[in-house]
Amino acid sequence: MALFIAMIQVQACGFRPRGSVTELTDPGSIFVDASRDLSISGALNQALRDRAFTLADNRDEADILLRLTGEQEKRRIVSVQKTGRISELELSHAVNILIARATENSGPVYDPEKLANRVEVIREYTYDDRGVLGKENEARILREEMREELVRQIVLRTIASLAPATS
């Protein structure tokens, strides 16, 4: 019982562990600055809407700019058997993100000195050339899960970069 009361008191005072991100109260409108062929575009837009962002139709209407560049999906061999057959493969999916926020005096502008953050998701899986169709299906499912994880990480990094700094 004492532990329960202590937890309520800690939460009531507004304590949050360092690095934890809460929902933004009014994140504003965001413009996703990315090429049309970005594979995570639709899922990212939906995830941003789910987190209370309003999607702006163009840069001029936005309070926040989210630039996504350099999307890469790779597959590489991790290990081989002594017979030379592939034993394990690695899938990776990455994108660079850069965030700009409007100030009181002007709209959002990217800082030319700020480097883009790289967000990357990596998964490994075993490979067996006797079950190629099954392994290709497994790779397809892994890629879908990786896209979801990539979107989740981008949204969380966006929220974290927009959260007010606390000392």
JSON list of C-alpha atoms in Angstrom, two decimals:
[
{"chain": "A", "resi": 1, "resn": "MET", "atom": "CA", "xyz": [0.00, 0.00, 0.00]},
{"chain": "A", "resi": 2, "resn": "ALA", "atom": "CA", "xyz": [2.82, 2.39, 0.87]},
{"chain": "A", "resi": 3, "resn": "LEU", "atom": "CA", "xyz": [4.45, 1.70, -2.49]},
{"chain": "A", "resi": 4, "resn": "PHE", "atom": "CA", "xyz": [1.21, 2.53, -4.28]},
{"chain": "A", "resi": 5, "resn": "ILE", "atom": "CA", "xyz": [0.88, 5.85, -2.44]},
{"chain": "A", "resi": 6, "resn": "ALA", "atom": "CA", "xyz": [4.52, 6.71, -3.19]},
{"chain": "A", "resi": 7, "resn": "MET", "atom": "CA", "xyz": [3.98, 5.99, -6.91]},
{"chain": "A", "resi": 8, "resn": "ILE", "atom": "CA", "xyz": [0.92, 8.27, -6.99]},
{"chain": "A", "resi": 9, "resn": "GLN", "atom": "CA", "xyz": [2.84, 11.07, -5.28]},
{"chain": "A", "resi": 10, "resn": "VAL", "atom": "CA", "xyz": [5.75, 10.78, -7.71]},
{"chain": "A", "resi": 11, "resn": "GLN", "atom": "CA", "xyz": [3.40, 10.88, -10.71]},
{"chain": "A", "resi": 12, "resn": "ALA", "atom": "CA", "xyz": [1.42, 13.78, -9.27]},
{"chain": "A", "resi": 13, "resn": "CYS", "atom": "CA", "xyz": [4.50, 15.97, -8.97]},
{"chain": "A", "resi": 14, "resn": "GLY", "atom": "CA", "xyz": [5.23, 15.50, -12.68]},
{"chain": "A", "resi": 15, "resn": "PHE", "atom": "CA", "xyz": [8.32, 13.34, -12.30]},
{"chain": "A", "resi": 16, "resn": "ARG", "atom": "CA", "xyz": [9.39, 11.49, -15.44]},
{"chain": "A", "resi": 17, "resn": "PRO", "atom": "CA", "xyz": [12.58, 9.47, -15.92]},
{"chain": "A", "resi": 18, "resn": "ARG", "atom": "CA", "xyz": [15.24, 11.29, -17.93]},
{"chain": "A", "resi": 19, "resn": "GLY", "atom": "CA", "xyz": [14.87, 10.66, -21.64]},
{"chain": "A", "resi": 20, "resn": "SER", "atom": "CA", "xyz": [11.20, 9.74, -21.46]},
{"chain": "A", "resi": 21, "resn": "VAL", "atom": "CA", "xyz": [8.98, 11.41, -24.03]},
{"chain": "A", "resi": 22, "resn": "THR", "atom": "CA", "xyz": [5.38, 12.28, -23.45]},
{"chain": "A", "resi": 23, "resn": "GLU", "atom": "CA", "xyz": [2.80, 13.44, -25.97]},
{"chain": "A", "resi": 24, "resn": "LEU", "atom": "CA", "xyz": [3.20, 17.00, -27.18]},
{"chain": "A", "resi": 25, "resn": "THR", "atom": "CA", "xyz": [0.30, 19.22, -26.17]},
{"chain": "A", "resi": 26, "resn": "ASP", "atom": "CA", "xyz": [0.12, 21.17, -29.45]},
{"chain": "A", "resi": 27, "resn": "PRO", "atom": "CA", "xyz": [2.72, 19.91, -31.90]},
{"chain": "A", "resi": 28, "resn": "GLY", "atom": "CA", "xyz": [1.45, 22.09, -34.75]},
{"chain": "A", "resi": 29, "resn": "SER", "atom": "CA", "xyz": [1.30, 21.26, -38.43]},
{"chain": "A", "resi": 30, "resn": "ILE", "atom": "CA", "xyz": [4.04, 19.24, -40.06]},
{"chain": "A", "resi": 31, "resn": "PHE", "atom": "CA", "xyz": [5.15, 18.94, -43.66]},
{"chain": "A", "resi": 32, "resn": "VAL", "atom": "CA", "xyz": [6.87, 15.70, -44.61]},
{"chain": "A", "resi": 33, "resn": "ASP", "atom": "CA", "xyz": [9.57, 16.72, -47.06]},
{"chain": "A", "resi": 34, "resn": "ALA", "atom": "CA", "xyz": [10.30, 13.46, -48.88]},
{"chain": "A", "resi": 35, "resn": "SER", "atom": "CA", "xyz": [10.28, 11.99, -52.36]},
{"chain": "A", "resi": 36, "resn": "ARG", "atom": "CA", "xyz": [7.08, 10.40, -53.57]},
{"chain": "A", "resi": 37, "resn": "ASP", "atom": "CA", "xyz": [8.68, 6.97, -53.89]},
{"chain": "A", "resi": 38, "resn": "LEU", "atom": "CA", "xyz": [9.56, 6.74, -50.18]},
{"chain": "A", "resi": 39, "resn": "SER", "atom": "CA", "xyz": [8.38, 3.28, -49.12]},
{"chain": "A", "resi": 40, "resn": "ILE", "atom": "CA", "xyz": [7.25, 4.38, -45.64]},
{"chain": "A", "resi": 41, "resn": "SER", "atom": "CA", "xyz": [5.45, 7.56, -46.72]},
{"chain": "A", "resi": 42, "resn": "GLY", "atom": "CA", "xyz": [1.85, 6.43, -46.14]},
{"chain": "A", "resi": 43, "resn": "ALA", "atom": "CA", "xyz": [2.60, 4.70, -42.83]},
{"chain": "A", "resi": 44, "resn": "LEU", "atom": "CA", "xyz": [4.59, 7.70, -41.59]},
{"chain": "A", "resi": 45, "resn": "ASN", "atom": "CA", "xyz": [1.80, 10.15, -42.43]},
{"chain": "A", "resi": 46, "resn": "GLN", "atom": "CA", "xyz": [-0.72, 7.97, -40.59]},
{"chain": "A", "resi": 47, "resn": "ALA", "atom": "CA", "xyz": [1.55, 7.60, -37.56]},
{"chain": "A", "resi": 48, "resn": "LEU", "atom": "CA", "xyz": [2.03, 11.37, -37.38]},
{"chain": "A", "resi": 49, "resn": "ARG", "atom": "CA", "xyz": [-1.75, 11.89, -37.53]},
{"chain": "A", "resi": 50, "resn": "ASP", "atom": "CA", "xyz": [-2.17, 9.32, -34.75]},
{"chain": "A", "resi": 51, "resn": "ARG", "atom": "CA", "xyz": [0.22, 11.40, -32.60]},
{"chain": "A", "resi": 52, "resn": "ALA", "atom": "CA", "xyz": [-1.93, 14.56, -33.01]},
{"chain": "A", "resi": 53, "resn": "PHE", "atom": "CA", "xyz": [0.10, 16.19, -35.77]},
{"chain": "A", "resi": 54, "resn": "THR", "atom": "CA", "xyz": [-1.75, 18.03, -38.52]},
{"chain": "A", "resi": 55, "resn": "LEU", "atom": "CA", "xyz": [-0.25, 17.32, -41.93]},
{"chain": "A", "resi": 56, "resn": "ALA", "atom": "CA", "xyz": [0.39, 20.49, -43.92]},
{"chain": "A", "resi": 57, "resn": "ASP", "atom": "CA", "xyz": [-0.18, 20.45, -47.68]},
{"chain": "A", "resi": 58, "resn": "ASN", "atom": "CA", "xyz": [2.91, 22.54, -48.37]},
{"chain": "A", "resi": 59, "resn": "ARG", "atom": "CA", "xyz": [6.00, 23.96, -46.68]},
{"chain": "A", "resi": 60, "resn": "ASP", "atom": "CA", "xyz": [4.55, 27.45, -46.29]},
{"chain": "A", "resi": 61, "resn": "GLU", "atom": "CA", "xyz": [1.66, 26.24, -44.10]},
{"chain": "A", "resi": 62, "resn": "ALA", "atom": "CA", "xyz": [3.84, 24.11, -41.82]},
{"chain": "A", "resi": 63, "resn": "ASP", "atom": "CA", "xyz": [5.15, 24.81, -38.33]},
{"chain": "A", "resi": 64, "resn": "ILE", "atom": "CA", "xyz": [7.54, 21.86, -38.60]},
{"chain": "A", "resi": 65, "resn": "LEU", "atom": "CA", "xyz": [9.48, 20.43, -41.53]},
{"chain": "A", "resi": 66, "resn": "LEU", "atom": "CA", "xyz": [10.52, 16.77, -41.50]},
{"chain": "A", "resi": 67, "resn": "ARG", "atom": "CA", "xyz": [12.99, 15.97, -44.30]},
{"chain": "A", "resi": 68, "resn": "LEU", "atom": "CA", "xyz": [13.57, 12.32, -45.17]},
{"chain": "A", "resi": 69, "resn": "THR", "atom": "CA", "xyz": [16.44, 11.50, -47.54]},
{"chain": "A", "resi": 70, "resn": "GLY", "atom": "CA", "xyz": [18.72, 8.67, -48.49]},
{"chain": "A", "resi": 71, "resn": "GLU", "atom": "CA", "xyz": [16.36, 5.75, -47.96]},
{"chain": "A", "resi": 72, "resn": "GLN", "atom": "CA", "xyz": [18.23, 2.47, -48.34]},
{"chain": "A", "resi": 73, "resn": "GLU", "atom": "CA", "xyz": [17.07, -1.12, -48.17]},
{"chain": "A", "resi": 74, "resn": "LYS", "atom": "CA", "xyz": [19.91, -3.64, -48.19]},
{"chain": "A", "resi": 75, "resn": "ARG", "atom": "CA", "xyz": [20.42, -7.36, -47.96]},
{"chain": "A", "resi": 76, "resn": "ARG", "atom": "CA", "xyz": [23.81, -8.88, -47.22]},
{"chain": "A", "resi": 77, "resn": "ILE", "atom": "CA", "xyz": [25.25, -12.27, -46.41]},
{"chain": "A", "resi": 78, "resn": "VAL", "atom": "CA", "xyz": [26.23, -12.62, -42.75]},
{"chain": "A", "resi": 79, "resn": "SER", "atom": "CA", "xyz": [27.54, -16.18, -42.71]},
{"chain": "A", "resi": 80, "resn": "VAL", "atom": "CA", "xyz": [28.06, -19.17, -44.99]},
{"chain": "A", "resi": 81, "resn": "GLN", "atom": "CA", "xyz": [28.33, -22.88, -44.35]},
{"chain": "A", "resi": 82, "resn": "LYS", "atom": "CA", "xyz": [31.59, -24.72, -44.99]},
{"chain": "A", "resi": 83, "resn": "THR", "atom": "CA", "xyz": [30.04, -25.92, -48.27]},
{"chain": "A", "resi": 84, "resn": "GLY", "atom": "CA", "xyz": [29.77, -22.31, -49.43]},
{"chain": "A", "resi": 85, "resn": "ARG", "atom": "CA", "xyz": [25.99, -22.11, -49.10]},
{"chain": "A", "resi": 86, "resn": "ILE", "atom": "CA", "xyz": [24.43, -19.09, -47.46]},
{"chain": "A", "resi": 87, "resn": "SER", "atom": "CA", "xyz": [23.53, -19.67, -43.81]},
{"chain": "A", "resi": 88, "resn": "GLU", "atom": "CA", "xyz": [22.39, -16.24, -42.55]},
{"chain": "A", "resi": 89, "resn": "LEU", "atom": "CA", "xyz": [21.27, -13.01, -44.19]},
{"chain": "A", "resi": 90, "resn": "GLU", "atom": "CA", "xyz": [20.94, -9.50, -42.82]},
{"chain": "A", "resi": 91, "resn": "LEU", "atom": "CA", "xyz": [18.26, -7.04, -43.90]},
{"chain": "A", "resi": 92, "resn": "SER", "atom": "CA", "xyz": [18.61, -3.34, -43.21]},
{"chain": "A", "resi": 93, "resn": "HIS", "atom": "CA", "xyz": [16.34, -0.36, -43.85]},
{"chain": "A", "resi": 94, "resn": "ALA", "atom": "CA", "xyz": [17.56, 3.16, -43.17]},
{"chain": "A", "resi": 95, "resn": "VAL", "atom": "CA", "xyz": [16.65, 6.78, -43.82]},
{"chain": "A", "resi": 96, "resn": "ASN", "atom": "CA", "xyz": [18.17, 10.16, -42.90]},
{"chain": "A", "resi": 97, "resn": "ILE", "atom": "CA", "xyz": [15.93, 12.64, -41.07]},
{"chain": "A", "resi": 98, "resn": "LEU", "atom": "CA", "xyz": [16.28, 16.35, -40.45]},
{"chain": "A", "resi": 99, "resn": "ILE", "atom": "CA", "xyz": [13.78, 18.42, -38.47]},
{"chain": "A", "resi": 100, "resn": "ALA", "atom": "CA", "xyz": [13.19, 22.16, -38.60]},
{"chain": "A", "resi": 101, "resn": "ARG", "atom": "CA", "xyz": [10.79, 24.06, -36.36]},
{"chain": "A", "resi": 102, "resn": "ALA", "atom": "CA", "xyz": [9.30, 27.52, -36.83]},
{"chain": "A", "resi": 103, "resn": "THR", "atom": "CA", "xyz": [10.47, 30.29, -34.53]},
{"chain": "A", "resi": 104, "resn": "GLU", "atom": "CA", "xyz": [8.46, 33.26, -33.33]},
{"chain": "A", "resi": 105, "resn": "ASN", "atom": "CA", "xyz": [9.93, 35.40, -36.11]},
{"chain": "A", "resi": 106, "resn": "SER", "atom": "CA", "xyz": [9.87, 33.07, -39.10]},
{"chain": "A", "resi": 107, "resn": "GLY", "atom": "CA", "xyz": [8.70, 29.79, -40.53]},
{"chain": "A", "resi": 108, "resn": "PRO", "atom": "CA", "xyz": [10.70, 26.58, -40.23]},
{"chain": "A", "resi": 109, "resn": "VAL", "atom": "CA", "xyz": [14.12, 26.64, -41.90]},
{"chain": "A", "resi": 110, "resn": "TYR", "atom": "CA", "xyz": [16.69, 23.83, -41.90]},
{"chain": "A", "resi": 111, "resn": "ASP", "atom": "CA", "xyz": [19.92, 24.67, -40.11]},
{"chain": "A", "resi": 112, "resn": "PRO", "atom": "CA", "xyz": [22.68, 24.25, -42.73]},
{"chain": "A", "resi": 113, "resn": "GLU", "atom": "CA", "xyz": [25.19, 23.30, -40.03]},
{"chain": "A", "resi": 114, "resn": "LYS", "atom": "CA", "xyz": [23.02, 20.56, -38.55]},
{"chain": "A", "resi": 115, "resn": "LEU", "atom": "CA", "xyz": [23.67, 17.05, -39.83]},
{"chain": "A", "resi": 116, "resn": "ALA", "atom": "CA", "xyz": [20.83, 14.66, -40.56]},
{"chain": "A", "resi": 117, "resn": "ASN", "atom": "CA", "xyz": [20.15, 11.81, -38.12]},
{"chain": "A", "resi": 118, "resn": "ARG", "atom": "CA", "xyz": [20.30, 8.31, -39.55]},
{"chain": "A", "resi": 119, "resn": "VAL", "atom": "CA", "xyz": [17.53, 5.99, -38.45]},
{"chain": "A", "resi": 120, "resn": "GLU", "atom": "CA", "xyz": [18.24, 2.35, -39.21]},
{"chain": "A", "resi": 121, "resn": "VAL", "atom": "CA", "xyz": [16.60, -0.98, -38.47]},
{"chain": "A", "resi": 122, "resn": "ILE", "atom": "CA", "xyz": [18.54, -4.24, -38.92]},
{"chain": "A", "resi": 123, "resn": "ARG", "atom": "CA", "xyz": [17.29, -7.83, -38.76]},
{"chain": "A", "resi": 124, "resn": "GLU", "atom": "CA", "xyz": [19.07, -11.12, -39.35]},
{"chain": "A", "resi": 125, "resn": "TYR", "atom": "CA", "xyz": [17.50, -14.40, -40.35]},
{"chain": "A", "resi": 126, "resn": "THR", "atom": "CA", "xyz": [18.65, -17.89, -41.21]},
{"chain": "A", "resi": 127, "resn": "TYR", "atom": "CA", "xyz": [18.56, -18.98, -44.82]},
{"chain": "A", "resi": 128, "resn": "ASP", "atom": "CA", "xyz": [18.05, -22.40, -46.32]},
{"chain": "A", "resi": 129, "resn": "ASP", "atom": "CA", "xyz": [18.12, -22.78, -50.09]},
{"chain": "A", "resi": 130, "resn": "ARG", "atom": "CA", "xyz": [15.93, -25.90, -49.84]},
{"chain": "A", "resi": 131, "resn": "GLY", "atom": "CA", "xyz": [13.03, -23.71, -48.68]},
{"chain": "A", "resi": 132, "resn": "VAL", "atom": "CA", "xyz": [13.49, -20.66, -50.89]},
{"chain": "A", "resi": 133, "resn": "LEU", "atom": "CA", "xyz": [9.80, -19.75, -51.10]},
{"chain": "A", "resi": 134, "resn": "GLY", "atom": "CA", "xyz": [9.34, -19.94, -47.35]},
{"chain": "A", "resi": 135, "resn": "LYS", "atom": "CA", "xyz": [12.47, -17.91, -46.68]},
{"chain": "A", "resi": 136, "resn": "GLU", "atom": "CA", "xyz": [11.45, -15.26, -49.23]},
{"chain": "A", "resi": 137, "resn": "ASN", "atom": "CA", "xyz": [8.09, -15.02, -47.45]},
{"chain": "A", "resi": 138, "resn": "GLU", "atom": "CA", "xyz": [9.92, -14.69, -44.11]},
{"chain": "A", "resi": 139, "resn": "ALA", "atom": "CA", "xyz": [12.08, -11.90, -45.59]},
{"chain": "A", "resi": 140, "resn": "ARG", "atom": "CA", "xyz": [8.97, -10.10, -46.86]},
{"chain": "A", "resi": 141, "resn": "ILE", "atom": "CA", "xyz": [7.35, -10.26, -43.41]},
{"chain": "A", "resi": 142, "resn": "LEU", "atom": "CA", "xyz": [10.58, -9.04, -41.79]},
{"chain": "A", "resi": 143, "resn": "ARG", "atom": "CA", "xyz": [10.73, -6.09, -44.20]},
{"chain": "A", "resi": 144, "resn": "GLU", "atom": "CA", "xyz": [7.14, -5.11, -43.31]},
{"chain": "A", "resi": 145, "resn": "GLU", "atom": "CA", "xyz": [7.97, -5.26, -39.59]},
{"chain": "A", "resi": 146, "resn": "MET", "atom": "CA", "xyz": [11.14, -3.23, -40.22]},
{"chain": "A", "resi": 147, "resn": "ARG", "atom": "CA", "xyz": [9.13, -0.52, -42.02]},
{"chain": "A", "resi": 148, "resn": "GLU", "atom": "CA", "xyz": [6.77, -0.31, -39.02]},
{"chain": "A", "resi": 149, "resn": "GLU", "atom": "CA", "xyz": [9.74, -0.05, -36.63]},
{"chain": "A", "resi": 150, "resn": "LEU", "atom": "CA", "xyz": [11.41, 2.60, -38.81]},
{"chain": "A", "resi": 151, "resn": "VAL", "atom": "CA", "xyz": [8.22, 4.69, -38.80]},
{"chain": "A", "resi": 152, "resn": "ARG", "atom": "CA", "xyz": [7.90, 4.31, -35.03]},
{"chain": "A", "resi": 153, "resn": "GLN", "atom": "CA", "xyz": [11.50, 5.45, -34.50]},
{"chain": "A", "resi": 154, "resn": "ILE", "atom": "CA", "xyz": [11.10, 8.46, -36.81]},
{"chain": "A", "resi": 155, "resn": "VAL", "atom": "CA", "xyz": [7.95, 9.59, -35.01]},
{"chain": "A", "resi": 156, "resn": "LEU", "atom": "CA", "xyz": [9.54, 9.17, -31.58]},
{"chain": "A", "resi": 157, "resn": "ARG", "atom": "CA", "xyz": [12.66, 11.09, -32.64]},
{"chain": "A", "resi": 158, "resn": "THR", "atom": "CA", "xyz": [10.49, 13.85, -34.07]},
{"chain": "A", "resi": 159, "resn": "ILE", "atom": "CA", "xyz": [8.52, 14.14, -30.83]},
{"chain": "A", "resi": 160, "resn": "ALA", "atom": "CA", "xyz": [11.72, 14.06, -28.76]},
{"chain": "A", "resi": 161, "resn": "SER", "atom": "CA", "xyz": [13.31, 16.83, -30.81]},
{"chain": "A", "resi": 162, "resn": "LEU", "atom": "CA", "xyz": [10.20, 19.00, -30.44]},
{"chain": "A", "resi": 163, "resn": "ALA", "atom": "CA", "xyz": [9.67, 18.40, -26.73]},
{"chain": "A", "resi": 164, "resn": "PRO", "atom": "CA", "xyz": [10.55, 21.38, -24.56]},
{"chain": "A", "resi": 165, "resn": "ALA", "atom": "CA", "xyz": [13.98, 21.13, -22.98]},
{"chain": "A", "resi": 166, "resn": "THR", "atom": "CA", "xyz": [13.89, 20.53, -19.25]},
{"chain": "A", "resi": 167, "resn": "SER", "atom": "CA", "xyz": [16.78, 21.20, -16.93]}
]
